[in-house]
Amino acid sequence: MEQTKFLLAESELPRRWYNVRADMPNPMQPILHPGTGQPVGPDDLAPLFPMELILQEVSEEPEIAIPDELLEIYSLWRPTPLYRAHRLEQAAGTRSQIFYKYEGVSPAGSHKPNTAVAQAFYNKREGRSRLATETGAGQWGSALAFACKLIGLECKVYMVRISYDQKPFRRSMIKTWGAEIVASPSSDTQCGRAILEEHPDTPGSLGIAISEAVEDAAGREDTSYSLGSVLNHVLLHQTIIGQEALQQMEMAGAFPDVVIGCVGGGSNFAGLAFPFIREKIAGRDIDVLACEPAACPTLTRGLYAYDFGDTSKLTPLVAMHTLGHDFVPAPIHAGGLRYHGVAPLISQLVKDDLVRAEAYLQSDCFAAAVQFAASEGIIPAPESSHAIHGAVKNAREADEAGEERTILFNLSGHGHFDMAAYDNYFAGKLEDVALDEAEMQRALEAIEGLPTPA
Ligand SMILES: Cc1ncc(COP(=O)(O)O)c(C=O)c1O
C-alpha cells in the first residue's frame, strides 16, 4: 500500500522562519509615508506594532529564530500533515501526483494561528495589553482571539459585515476565545461612522475593516494593530508551513514541479511557496501558481502601483498589485480573498516571473471543493477551494500535454463554518461574478496621483 500521510515528529518542528527578502533578485519597493512620500522608518510604525515585529518587517536576514515559547505553542497543532491525494488523483483520472499540506488541523481551523500566536507573543513581551484587528471570513479573527486568550491579551475584532451575517458561528468562536466582535463598518470608529453614513447597506470589505482596526489601535496606548496577511512579518511567520513541507516531500521521495496556493493578501500562499521559491532561485525548476477569485482579480488584472492598504487611507503606501483602495469586491463566499491589494513581496515576485497567477469563478471552485470532499473527505474552506481547483486544473493540463507532474498545494483551512455557502452552491444560488472592466477602471481612479513605483 502506498503511503498517504507524511508526518513529522514534534522534535522535527522547524526552528526558524525563512525570509525570502534575502534571496529575491530585486528588492521590494520601499513603503512610503503618505504625507511626505518618503520611506517609512521603524519609528513611524511604532504606534501600531511592537518593535520586534517592525524589525522582522524590515529584516533582510535569510532566517529568523522562532522563540522556544512559540515552538511550545506551535506544538499544539504543528507539525501539520502532508497528504498524498491518492483518491483525488483517482477521481480526477490524472496520471500526475497530487500532494497537499493541511493547515485546517489548527484550533481555529486554518493557517492563520501560525502568525496570530507570534504577533500576540511579541506584543505581550513588549507590554501591550490589547490587540485590534479586522477579519474577512472570520478565520483570522478567530485565530487572533485564540492567540490572545492563550497569551493573555484583550482582543477586538472588526468583522466584514457580509461575513458577520453569513457566518454566525465564527462570531461565536471568537466570543468563546474571549474577544469582542463588531460588524464592520461599525459605529465604534470615526471612519466606520463616515462610511455607514454614505453607504448604510454596504457589505463591508477588508479595506474598510482594516481602517477601523488601525484607527482603534492608533488611538490607544495599550493597543497594537494586528494584521492577518500582506505584511512581510506575517508572511515570514507562515513559512513554517513550507519548511515542514520540504521535509515531508523528502519523506515522500518526491519534489514538486508545481506549488499552488490561494491568494487573498497572500499569507498562506507565501507560507507554503517561499521556501520552495528559495529552491527555485537556487536553480530548481518549479512552477509557482497563485490562485485568486475572478471577482477580485488583484494579481491577474490589477495595476502594480503604490496604494493604501485600507479604504480610509490610514496606512502607509505600499507598491503592490491593486484594484484601488476603495474597491468593494462582490460578496463571494471566499470572504478571505476579498482584498483589493496583495502582499508587496508577492507582487515583486510576480513582476520578476518567479510566481504566476490565475483567476477562477466561484462555482468552479465549489465544484472542485465538493469533488475533494467526496474523495479525500475533508470539507475545504471556500478560500482553499481555489487552490484545489488550481491543482486539479493543472493536473488536467499535464494529462493533455502527456506529462506526469508532481503537484503540491496548500489546503489552508476547513470549511466547517462555511456550510451556508455550500448550501447556496447546491441550491444553484451562487452568483458567478467576474469583475466588470468599467467597475475596475472606476475603482482604479482612486490611486491617481499617488507615487509611481520605480
Ligand atoms: C482558509 C483561508 N485561506 C486563505 C485565506 C486568505 O488569506 P491569505 O491570502 O492571507 O492566506 C483566508 C483568509 O481569511 C482563509 O481563511
Coordinates of C-alpha atoms and ligand atoms in Angstrom, one line a residue:
M1 CA 0.0 0.0 0.0
E2 CA 1.4 3.4 -0.9
Q3 CA 1.7 5.9 2.0
T4 CA -1.0 8.6 2.4
K5 CA 0.2 10.8 5.3
F6 CA 3.7 12.1 5.8
L7 CA 4.0 13.2 9.4
L8 CA 6.9 14.9 11.2
A9 CA 7.6 14.4 14.9
E10 CA 7.3 17.4 17.2
S11 CA 11.1 17.3 17.6
E12 CA 11.3 17.9 13.8
L13 CA 9.5 21.3 14.0
P14 CA 11.4 23.9 12.0
R15 CA 13.3 26.2 14.4
R16 CA 13.5 29.1 12.0
W17 CA 11.2 31.1 9.7
Y18 CA 12.5 31.8 6.2
N19 CA 12.8 35.3 4.9
V20 CA 12.5 35.4 1.1
R21 CA 13.8 39.0 1.0
A22 CA 17.3 37.7 1.5
D23 CA 17.2 35.9 -1.8
M24 CA 15.0 37.9 -4.1
P25 CA 16.7 39.0 -7.3
N26 CA 15.1 42.5 -7.0
P27 CA 14.1 44.1 -3.7
M28 CA 10.6 45.1 -3.0
Q29 CA 9.9 48.9 -3.3
P30 CA 10.1 50.9 -0.1
I31 CA 6.9 51.5 1.9
L32 CA 6.1 55.3 1.8
H33 CA 4.7 57.8 4.3
P34 CA 1.6 59.2 2.5
G35 CA 2.3 62.7 3.9
T36 CA 6.0 63.0 3.0
G37 CA 6.3 60.5 0.2
Q38 CA 9.5 59.3 1.9
P39 CA 10.2 55.7 3.0
V40 CA 8.7 55.0 6.4
G41 CA 11.2 54.1 9.2
P42 CA 10.7 51.9 12.3
D43 CA 9.6 55.0 14.4
D44 CA 6.7 55.7 12.0
L45 CA 5.4 52.2 12.6
A46 CA 5.9 52.2 16.4
P47 CA 2.4 53.4 17.3
L48 CA 0.9 50.4 15.6
F49 CA 3.3 47.5 16.1
P50 CA 5.8 46.2 18.7
M51 CA 9.5 46.8 17.8
E52 CA 10.4 43.1 17.3
L53 CA 7.7 42.8 14.6
I54 CA 8.9 46.0 13.0
L55 CA 12.4 44.6 12.9
Q56 CA 11.1 41.5 11.3
E57 CA 9.2 43.6 8.8
V58 CA 12.4 45.2 7.5
S59 CA 14.9 42.3 8.1
E60 CA 17.0 41.0 5.3
E61 CA 18.4 38.1 7.3
P62 CA 17.6 34.8 5.5
E63 CA 16.4 33.1 8.6
I64 CA 14.9 34.2 11.9
A65 CA 14.9 32.0 15.0
I66 CA 11.5 31.0 16.4
P67 CA 11.4 31.6 20.2
D68 CA 11.1 28.4 22.3
E69 CA 7.9 29.7 23.9
L70 CA 6.3 29.9 20.5
L71 CA 7.6 26.4 19.5
E72 CA 5.8 25.1 22.5
I73 CA 2.6 26.8 21.5
Y74 CA 3.0 25.6 17.8
S75 CA 3.3 22.1 19.1
L76 CA -0.5 22.2 20.0
W77 CA -1.2 21.6 16.2
R78 CA 2.2 21.5 14.4
P79 CA 3.8 19.9 12.5
T80 CA 0.7 19.6 10.3
P81 CA 0.2 16.6 8.0
L82 CA 1.2 16.4 4.3
Y83 CA -1.1 14.1 2.3
R84 CA -0.7 12.4 -0.9
A85 CA -4.2 12.8 -2.5
H86 CA -4.4 9.3 -4.0
R87 CA -8.2 9.4 -4.0
L88 CA -8.4 12.8 -5.6
E89 CA -6.0 11.7 -8.3
Q90 CA -8.3 8.7 -9.0
A91 CA -11.4 10.9 -9.0
A92 CA -9.8 13.3 -11.4
G93 CA -8.4 10.5 -13.5
T94 CA -5.0 12.1 -13.7
R95 CA -1.5 10.5 -14.0
S96 CA 0.0 13.3 -12.0
Q97 CA 0.8 13.0 -8.3
I98 CA -1.1 15.5 -6.1
F99 CA 0.1 16.3 -2.5
Y100 CA -1.5 18.8 -0.1
K101 CA -0.4 20.4 3.1
Y102 CA -3.3 20.6 5.6
E103 CA -3.4 23.6 7.8
G104 CA -7.1 23.0 8.9
V105 CA -5.8 21.0 11.9
S106 CA -5.1 24.2 13.9
P107 CA -7.5 25.1 16.7
A108 CA -9.0 27.9 14.6
G109 CA -9.2 25.7 11.5
S110 CA -6.7 27.4 9.2
H111 CA -3.1 28.6 8.8
K112 CA -3.9 31.9 10.5
P113 CA -2.8 30.9 14.0
N114 CA 0.8 30.5 12.8
T115 CA 1.2 34.3 12.8
A116 CA -1.5 35.1 15.4
V117 CA 0.4 33.4 18.2
A118 CA 3.7 35.0 17.1
Q119 CA 2.1 38.5 17.0
A120 CA 0.4 38.1 20.3
F121 CA 3.6 36.8 21.9
Y122 CA 5.8 39.8 20.8
N123 CA 3.1 42.3 21.7
K124 CA 2.8 40.8 25.2
R125 CA 6.5 40.7 25.6
E126 CA 6.7 44.5 24.8
G127 CA 4.0 45.4 27.3
R128 CA 0.9 45.8 25.1
S129 CA -2.3 44.5 26.7
R130 CA -4.8 44.7 23.8
L131 CA -4.9 44.0 20.0
A132 CA -7.3 45.4 17.4
T133 CA -7.8 43.6 14.1
E134 CA -10.0 43.1 11.1
T135 CA -11.4 39.8 9.8
G136 CA -12.9 38.8 6.5
A137 CA -14.2 35.2 6.6
G138 CA -13.6 35.1 10.3
Q139 CA -10.7 32.7 10.2
W140 CA -8.2 35.4 11.1
G141 CA -10.4 36.9 13.8
S142 CA -10.8 33.6 15.4
A143 CA -7.1 32.8 15.1
L144 CA -6.2 36.1 16.8
A145 CA -8.9 35.6 19.5
F146 CA -7.4 32.2 20.2
A147 CA -3.9 33.5 20.4
C148 CA -4.8 36.4 22.6
K149 CA -6.6 34.1 25.0
L150 CA -3.6 31.7 25.2
I151 CA -1.1 34.5 25.7
G152 CA -3.2 36.8 27.9
L153 CA -4.2 39.9 25.8
E154 CA -7.6 41.5 25.2
C155 CA -8.7 41.5 21.6
K156 CA -11.2 43.5 19.5
V157 CA -12.3 42.2 16.1
Y158 CA -13.9 44.2 13.3
M159 CA -15.6 41.6 11.1
V160 CA -16.6 42.5 7.5
R161 CA -20.4 42.9 7.6
I162 CA -21.2 40.3 4.9
S163 CA -19.2 37.6 6.7
Y164 CA -20.6 38.7 10.0
D165 CA -24.1 37.9 8.6
Q166 CA -23.1 34.8 6.7
K167 CA -21.0 33.2 9.4
P168 CA -22.7 33.5 12.9
F169 CA -20.7 30.6 14.3
R170 CA -17.3 32.2 13.5
R171 CA -18.7 35.0 15.8
S172 CA -19.5 32.5 18.5
M173 CA -16.0 31.0 18.2
I174 CA -14.4 34.5 18.6
K175 CA -16.5 35.1 21.7
T176 CA -15.6 31.7 23.1
W177 CA -12.0 32.8 23.0
G178 CA -13.0 35.9 24.9
A179 CA -12.6 38.6 22.2
E180 CA -15.0 41.5 21.5
I181 CA -16.5 41.5 18.0
V182 CA -18.5 44.0 15.9
A183 CA -19.7 44.1 12.3
S184 CA -17.7 46.4 10.1
P185 CA -18.3 49.2 9.2
S186 CA -19.3 49.8 12.8
S187 CA -20.3 52.9 14.7
D188 CA -17.3 52.4 17.1
T189 CA -14.9 54.3 14.9
Q190 CA -14.9 57.6 13.1
C191 CA -14.1 56.0 9.7
G192 CA -16.8 53.4 10.3
R193 CA -19.4 56.0 11.0
A194 CA -18.4 58.0 7.9
I195 CA -18.7 55.0 5.6
L196 CA -22.1 54.0 7.2
E197 CA -23.5 57.4 6.6
E198 CA -22.6 57.4 2.9
H199 CA -23.3 53.6 2.3
P200 CA -25.7 52.3 5.0
D201 CA -26.2 49.0 3.2
T202 CA -22.5 48.3 2.3
P203 CA -21.5 44.6 2.7
G204 CA -18.2 45.9 4.0
S205 CA -14.7 44.9 2.8
L206 CA -11.3 44.0 4.3
G207 CA -10.1 47.5 3.3
I208 CA -12.8 49.1 5.5
A209 CA -12.3 46.8 8.4
I210 CA -8.6 47.4 8.3
S211 CA -9.3 51.2 8.6
E212 CA -11.4 50.6 11.7
A213 CA -8.8 48.4 13.4
V214 CA -5.9 50.8 12.6
E215 CA -7.9 53.8 13.9
D216 CA -8.7 51.9 17.1
A217 CA -5.0 50.9 17.7
A218 CA -3.6 54.3 16.8
G219 CA -5.9 56.0 19.3
R220 CA -5.0 53.8 22.3
E221 CA -1.6 53.5 24.1
D222 CA -2.4 50.0 25.3
T223 CA -3.4 48.7 21.9
S224 CA -1.5 47.4 18.9
Y225 CA -2.8 46.7 15.4
S226 CA -2.5 43.2 14.2
L227 CA -2.9 42.2 10.5
G228 CA -3.5 38.6 9.4
S229 CA -1.9 38.9 6.0
V230 CA 0.0 41.1 3.5
L231 CA 2.9 42.4 5.7
N232 CA 6.4 40.9 5.5
H233 CA 6.4 39.7 9.1
V234 CA 3.1 37.9 8.6
L235 CA 4.3 36.0 5.5
L236 CA 7.5 35.3 7.4
H237 CA 5.7 33.5 10.3
Q238 CA 3.7 31.4 7.8
T239 CA 6.9 30.0 6.2
I240 CA 6.9 27.3 8.9
I241 CA 4.4 25.6 6.5
G242 CA 6.8 25.4 3.6
Q243 CA 9.7 24.5 5.8
E244 CA 7.8 21.5 7.1
A245 CA 6.6 20.6 3.6
L246 CA 10.1 20.5 2.2
Q247 CA 11.0 17.8 4.8
Q248 CA 7.8 15.9 4.2
M249 CA 8.2 15.9 0.4
E250 CA 11.6 14.4 1.0
M251 CA 10.0 11.7 3.2
A252 CA 7.7 11.0 0.3
G253 CA 10.7 10.7 -2.0
A254 CA 9.2 13.5 -4.3
F255 CA 9.8 17.1 -5.2
P256 CA 7.0 19.4 -6.6
D257 CA 7.0 20.6 -10.2
V258 CA 4.2 22.9 -9.3
V259 CA 3.4 24.6 -6.0
I260 CA 0.0 26.2 -5.6
G261 CA -1.9 28.3 -3.1
C262 CA -4.9 30.6 -3.0
V263 CA -4.2 34.3 -2.5
G264 CA -6.2 36.9 -0.6
G265 CA -3.5 39.0 1.0
G266 CA -1.1 36.2 0.3
S267 CA 0.0 34.7 3.6
N268 CA -0.9 31.0 3.1
F269 CA 0.4 31.1 -0.4
A270 CA 3.7 32.6 0.8
G271 CA 3.9 30.3 3.7
L272 CA 4.0 27.2 1.5
A273 CA 5.6 28.7 -1.6
F274 CA 8.5 30.9 -0.2
P275 CA 10.7 28.0 1.0
F276 CA 10.2 26.4 -2.5
I277 CA 11.0 29.8 -4.2
R278 CA 14.3 29.7 -2.3
E279 CA 15.0 26.4 -4.2
K280 CA 13.7 27.9 -7.4
I281 CA 16.1 30.9 -7.1
A282 CA 18.9 28.4 -6.4
G283 CA 18.2 26.8 -9.8
R284 CA 15.4 24.2 -9.4
D285 CA 12.6 24.2 -12.0
I286 CA 9.3 24.9 -10.1
D287 CA 6.1 26.5 -11.4
V288 CA 4.7 28.6 -8.6
L289 CA 1.0 29.3 -9.1
A290 CA -1.2 31.8 -7.1
C291 CA -5.0 31.3 -7.4
E292 CA -7.4 34.2 -6.9
P293 CA -11.1 34.8 -7.4
A294 CA -12.3 36.3 -10.7
A295 CA -14.4 38.7 -8.6
C296 CA -11.3 40.1 -7.0
P297 CA -8.5 39.5 -9.6
T298 CA -5.7 41.5 -8.0
L299 CA -2.7 39.8 -9.5
T300 CA -4.1 38.9 -12.9
R301 CA -5.8 42.2 -13.7
G302 CA -4.8 44.8 -11.1
L303 CA -2.3 47.6 -11.6
Y304 CA 1.2 47.4 -10.0
A305 CA 1.2 50.7 -8.2
Y306 CA 1.5 52.5 -4.9
D307 CA -1.7 52.3 -2.9
F308 CA -3.1 52.4 0.6
G309 CA -3.7 49.1 2.4
D310 CA -7.1 50.3 3.6
T311 CA -10.1 52.2 2.4
S312 CA -9.8 55.2 4.6
K313 CA -6.2 55.9 3.7
L314 CA -4.8 55.4 7.2
T315 CA -2.0 53.0 6.3
P316 CA 1.3 53.8 4.6
L317 CA 1.6 53.4 0.8
V318 CA 2.8 50.1 -0.5
A319 CA 3.8 49.1 -4.0
M320 CA 1.6 46.1 -4.9
H321 CA -0.9 44.8 -7.4
T322 CA -4.1 46.6 -6.5
L323 CA -7.7 47.2 -7.7
G324 CA -7.8 50.5 -5.8
H325 CA -8.3 51.1 -2.1
D326 CA -12.0 51.9 -2.3
F327 CA -12.8 48.8 -4.4
V328 CA -15.5 46.7 -2.6
P329 CA -15.4 43.2 -4.1
A330 CA -18.6 41.3 -4.9
P331 CA -19.8 39.4 -1.8
I332 CA -18.4 36.0 -2.9
H333 CA -18.2 33.3 -0.3
A334 CA -14.4 33.2 -0.2
G335 CA -14.5 36.2 2.1
G336 CA -10.8 35.9 2.9
L337 CA -10.0 36.5 -0.7
R338 CA -11.9 39.8 -0.9
Y339 CA -9.0 42.2 -0.6
H340 CA -8.1 45.0 -3.1
G341 CA -4.3 44.5 -2.8
V342 CA -1.8 41.8 -2.1
A343 CA 1.4 41.3 -0.2
P344 CA 4.1 43.5 -1.8
L345 CA 6.6 40.6 -1.6
I346 CA 4.3 38.5 -3.8
S347 CA 3.8 41.4 -6.2
Q348 CA 7.5 41.8 -6.6
L349 CA 7.9 38.0 -7.2
V350 CA 5.1 38.1 -9.9
K351 CA 6.9 41.1 -11.6
D352 CA 10.1 39.0 -11.6
D353 CA 8.3 36.0 -13.1
L354 CA 9.0 33.8 -10.1
V355 CA 5.3 33.5 -9.4
R356 CA 2.4 33.4 -11.9
A357 CA -1.4 33.8 -11.2
E358 CA -4.7 32.6 -12.4
A359 CA -8.3 33.7 -11.5
Y360 CA -11.3 31.4 -11.1
L361 CA -15.1 31.7 -10.9
Q362 CA -16.5 30.6 -7.5
S363 CA -18.8 27.8 -8.9
D364 CA -15.8 26.1 -10.5
C365 CA -14.0 26.3 -7.1
F366 CA -17.0 24.9 -5.2
A367 CA -17.3 22.0 -7.8
A368 CA -13.6 21.2 -7.0
A369 CA -14.3 21.5 -3.3
V370 CA -17.1 19.0 -3.5
Q371 CA -15.0 16.6 -5.6
F372 CA -12.3 17.0 -2.9
A373 CA -14.7 16.3 0.0
A374 CA -16.1 13.3 -1.9
S375 CA -12.6 11.8 -2.4
E376 CA -10.3 13.0 0.4
G377 CA -13.1 13.5 3.0
I378 CA -12.1 17.0 4.2
I379 CA -14.6 19.8 3.5
P380 CA -12.4 22.7 2.5
A381 CA -12.8 26.4 3.2
P382 CA -14.1 28.3 0.2
E383 CA -10.8 30.2 0.0
S384 CA -8.8 26.9 -0.1
S385 CA -11.1 25.6 -2.8
H386 CA -9.3 28.0 -5.2
A387 CA -6.1 26.1 -4.7
I388 CA -7.8 22.7 -5.1
H389 CA -9.3 23.9 -8.4
G390 CA -5.9 25.2 -9.5
A391 CA -4.3 21.8 -8.6
V392 CA -6.9 19.7 -10.4
K393 CA -6.8 22.0 -13.5
N394 CA -3.0 21.8 -13.6
A395 CA -3.2 18.0 -13.4
R396 CA -5.7 18.0 -16.3
E397 CA -3.4 20.3 -18.3
A398 CA -0.5 17.9 -17.6
D399 CA -2.5 14.9 -18.8
E400 CA -3.4 16.9 -22.0
A401 CA 0.3 17.7 -22.5
G402 CA 1.2 14.0 -21.9
E403 CA 3.2 14.9 -18.8
E404 CA 3.2 13.5 -15.3
R405 CA 3.7 16.3 -12.8
T406 CA 4.1 16.4 -9.0
I407 CA 1.7 19.0 -7.7
L408 CA 1.7 20.4 -4.2
F409 CA -0.9 22.7 -2.9
N410 CA -1.8 24.3 0.4
L411 CA -5.2 23.3 1.9
S412 CA -5.3 26.4 4.0
G413 CA -8.4 25.6 6.1
H414 CA -11.5 23.6 6.6
G415 CA -15.0 24.8 5.8
H416 CA -17.0 23.7 8.8
F417 CA -18.3 27.2 9.4
D418 CA -19.0 27.8 5.7
M419 CA -21.7 25.3 5.2
A420 CA -24.2 28.0 4.3
A421 CA -22.0 28.7 1.3
Y422 CA -22.1 25.1 0.3
D423 CA -25.9 25.1 0.7
N424 CA -26.1 28.1 -1.7
Y425 CA -24.0 26.2 -4.2
F426 CA -26.2 23.1 -4.0
A427 CA -29.3 25.2 -4.4
G428 CA -27.8 26.8 -7.6
K429 CA -27.8 30.2 -5.9
L430 CA -24.2 31.1 -6.3
E431 CA -23.6 34.1 -8.5
D432 CA -20.5 33.8 -10.7
V433 CA -19.0 37.2 -10.8
A434 CA -16.0 38.2 -12.9
L435 CA -15.0 41.8 -12.2
D436 CA -16.5 44.2 -14.7
E437 CA -13.9 46.2 -16.6
A438 CA -15.7 49.5 -16.2
E439 CA -16.0 49.0 -12.4
M440 CA -12.3 48.2 -12.3
Q441 CA -11.4 51.3 -14.1
R442 CA -13.6 53.4 -11.8
A443 CA -12.0 51.9 -8.7
L444 CA -8.5 52.5 -10.1
E445 CA -9.2 56.2 -10.3
A446 CA -8.7 56.2 -6.5
I447 CA -5.0 55.7 -7.0
E448 CA -4.4 58.5 -9.5
G449 CA -1.9 61.0 -8.2
L450 CA -0.2 58.5 -5.8
P451 CA 3.6 57.9 -6.3
T452 CA 4.6 55.5 -9.1
P453 CA 6.9 52.6 -8.2
A454 CA 10.4 52.9 -9.7
Ligands
LIG1 C1 -8.8 29.4 5.0 C2 -8.3 30.6 4.4 N1 -7.4 30.6 3.3 C3 -6.9 31.7 2.8 C4 -7.2 32.9 3.2 C5 -6.7 34.1 2.5 O1 -5.7 34.8 3.2 P1 -4.2 34.8 2.8 O2 -4.1 35.1 1.4 O3 -3.5 35.7 3.7 O4 -3.7 33.3 3.0 C6 -8.1 33.1 4.3 C7 -8.4 34.4 4.8 O5 -9.2 34.6 5.7 C8 -8.6 31.9 4.9 O6 -9.4 32.0 6.0

